[in-house]
Coordinates of C-alpha atoms in Angstrom, one line a residue:
X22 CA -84.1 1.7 -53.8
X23 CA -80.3 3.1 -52.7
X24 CA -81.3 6.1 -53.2
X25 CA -83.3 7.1 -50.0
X26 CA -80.6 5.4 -48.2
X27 CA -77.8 7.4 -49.9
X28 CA -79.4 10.6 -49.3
X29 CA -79.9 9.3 -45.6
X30 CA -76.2 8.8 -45.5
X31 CA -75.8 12.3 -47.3
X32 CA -77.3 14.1 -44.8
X33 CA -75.9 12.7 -41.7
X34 CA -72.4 13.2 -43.1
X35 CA -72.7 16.4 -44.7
X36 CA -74.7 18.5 -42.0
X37 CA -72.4 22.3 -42.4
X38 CA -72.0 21.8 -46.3
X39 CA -75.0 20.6 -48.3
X40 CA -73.3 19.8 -51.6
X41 CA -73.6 15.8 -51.3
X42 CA -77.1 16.3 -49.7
X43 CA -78.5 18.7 -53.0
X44 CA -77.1 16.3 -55.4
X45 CA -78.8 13.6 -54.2
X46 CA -82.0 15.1 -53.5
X47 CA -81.5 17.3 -57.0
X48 CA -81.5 20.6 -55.0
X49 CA -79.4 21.9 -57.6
X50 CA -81.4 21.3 -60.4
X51 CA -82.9 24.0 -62.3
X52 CA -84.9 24.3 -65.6
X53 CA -82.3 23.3 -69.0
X54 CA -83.1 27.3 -69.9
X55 CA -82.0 28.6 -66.9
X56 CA -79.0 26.5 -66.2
X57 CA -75.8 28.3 -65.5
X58 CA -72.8 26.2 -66.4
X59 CA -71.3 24.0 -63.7
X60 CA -75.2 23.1 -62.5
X61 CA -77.0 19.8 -63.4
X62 CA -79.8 19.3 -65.2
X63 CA -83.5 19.5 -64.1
X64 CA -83.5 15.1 -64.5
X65 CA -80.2 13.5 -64.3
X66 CA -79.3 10.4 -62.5
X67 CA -76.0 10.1 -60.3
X68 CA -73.9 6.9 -61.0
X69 CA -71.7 5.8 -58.0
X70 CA -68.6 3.6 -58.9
X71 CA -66.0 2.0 -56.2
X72 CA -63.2 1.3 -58.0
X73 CA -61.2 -1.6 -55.7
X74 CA -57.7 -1.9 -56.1
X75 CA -57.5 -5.4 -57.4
X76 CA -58.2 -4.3 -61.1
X77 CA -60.0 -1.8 -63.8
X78 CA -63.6 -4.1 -63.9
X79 CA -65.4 -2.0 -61.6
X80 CA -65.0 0.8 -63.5
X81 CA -65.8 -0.4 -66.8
X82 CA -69.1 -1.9 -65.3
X83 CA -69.4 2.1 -64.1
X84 CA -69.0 3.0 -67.5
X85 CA -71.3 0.3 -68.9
X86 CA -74.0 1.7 -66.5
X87 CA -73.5 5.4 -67.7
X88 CA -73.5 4.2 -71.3
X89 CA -76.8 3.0 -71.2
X90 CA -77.8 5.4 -69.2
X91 CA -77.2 8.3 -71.0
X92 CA -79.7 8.1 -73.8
X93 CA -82.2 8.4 -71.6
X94 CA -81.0 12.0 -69.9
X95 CA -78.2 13.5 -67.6
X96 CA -75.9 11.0 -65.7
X97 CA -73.6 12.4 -63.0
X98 CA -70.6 9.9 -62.6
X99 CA -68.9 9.9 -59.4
X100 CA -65.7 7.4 -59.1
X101 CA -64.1 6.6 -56.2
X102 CA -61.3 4.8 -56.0
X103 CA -59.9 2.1 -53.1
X104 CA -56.0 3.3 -54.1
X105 CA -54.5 5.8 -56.3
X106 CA -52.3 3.1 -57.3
X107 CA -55.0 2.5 -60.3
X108 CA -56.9 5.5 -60.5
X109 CA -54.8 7.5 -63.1
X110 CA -55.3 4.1 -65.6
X111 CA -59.0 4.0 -64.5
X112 CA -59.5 7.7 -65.1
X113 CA -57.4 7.7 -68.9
X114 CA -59.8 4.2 -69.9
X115 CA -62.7 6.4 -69.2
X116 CA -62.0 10.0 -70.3
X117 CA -64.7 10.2 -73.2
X118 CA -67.1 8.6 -71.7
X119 CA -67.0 10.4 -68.3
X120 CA -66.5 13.7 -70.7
X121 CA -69.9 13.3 -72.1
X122 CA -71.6 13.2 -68.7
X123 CA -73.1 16.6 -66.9
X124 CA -70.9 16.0 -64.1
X125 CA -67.7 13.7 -63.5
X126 CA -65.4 12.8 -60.2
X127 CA -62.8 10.3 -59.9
X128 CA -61.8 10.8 -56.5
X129 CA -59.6 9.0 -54.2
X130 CA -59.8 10.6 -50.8
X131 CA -63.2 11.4 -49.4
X132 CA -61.8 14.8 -48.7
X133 CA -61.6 15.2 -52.5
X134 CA -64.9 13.9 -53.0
X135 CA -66.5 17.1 -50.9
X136 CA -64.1 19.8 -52.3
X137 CA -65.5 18.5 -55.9
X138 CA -69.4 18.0 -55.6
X139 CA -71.2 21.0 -56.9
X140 CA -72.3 23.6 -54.8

């Protein structure tokens, strides 16, 4: 699975701030009752999309993933796009379906990525 690999990644990059770390691991997850707002649900899966610059297709095969995914509990979608060349287009074809999520990012600077990730 990515997943152990991801939250490898996670926790070699993000050693002073633990946001990336806890959403991978679902540190921030509490039970649907006690939830304060901002916080993700106790079972939720995170979608990762890179977005290159050479068209919109990556992130409509994002939003197919999320799509069928969301049925079966919480998704966190996080977006990154290669340029920001596309991202506002990529960001307007996907606003209701990234809206109905339990947390959304389209980012386009890895500095943007960390400021946004839950704490």
């Amino acid at each position: 699975s990515w997943l152990p690999m991801a939250l490898a990644w996670a926790q070699a990059r993000d050693r002073e701030d633990q946001s990336l770390t806890n959403l991978l691991s679902g540190g921030l997850a509490t039970t649907d009752r006690q939830r304060k707002e901002g916080e993700l649900p106790a079972d939720y899966v995170v979608v990762f999309t890179q977005v290159l610059p050479d068209g919109l297709g990556d992130v409509i095969f994002g939003e197919n993933s999320v799509l069928e995914l969301l049925p079966v509990g919480g998704v966190a979608w996080i977006r990154c796009y290669c340029s920001e060349d596309n991202s506002g287009a990529g960001e307007n074809l996907v606003a209701s379906t990234a809206a109905s999520t339990c947390f959304s990012l389209g980012c386009t600077t890895k500095e943007a990525f960390f400021r946004a990730v839950p704490r």
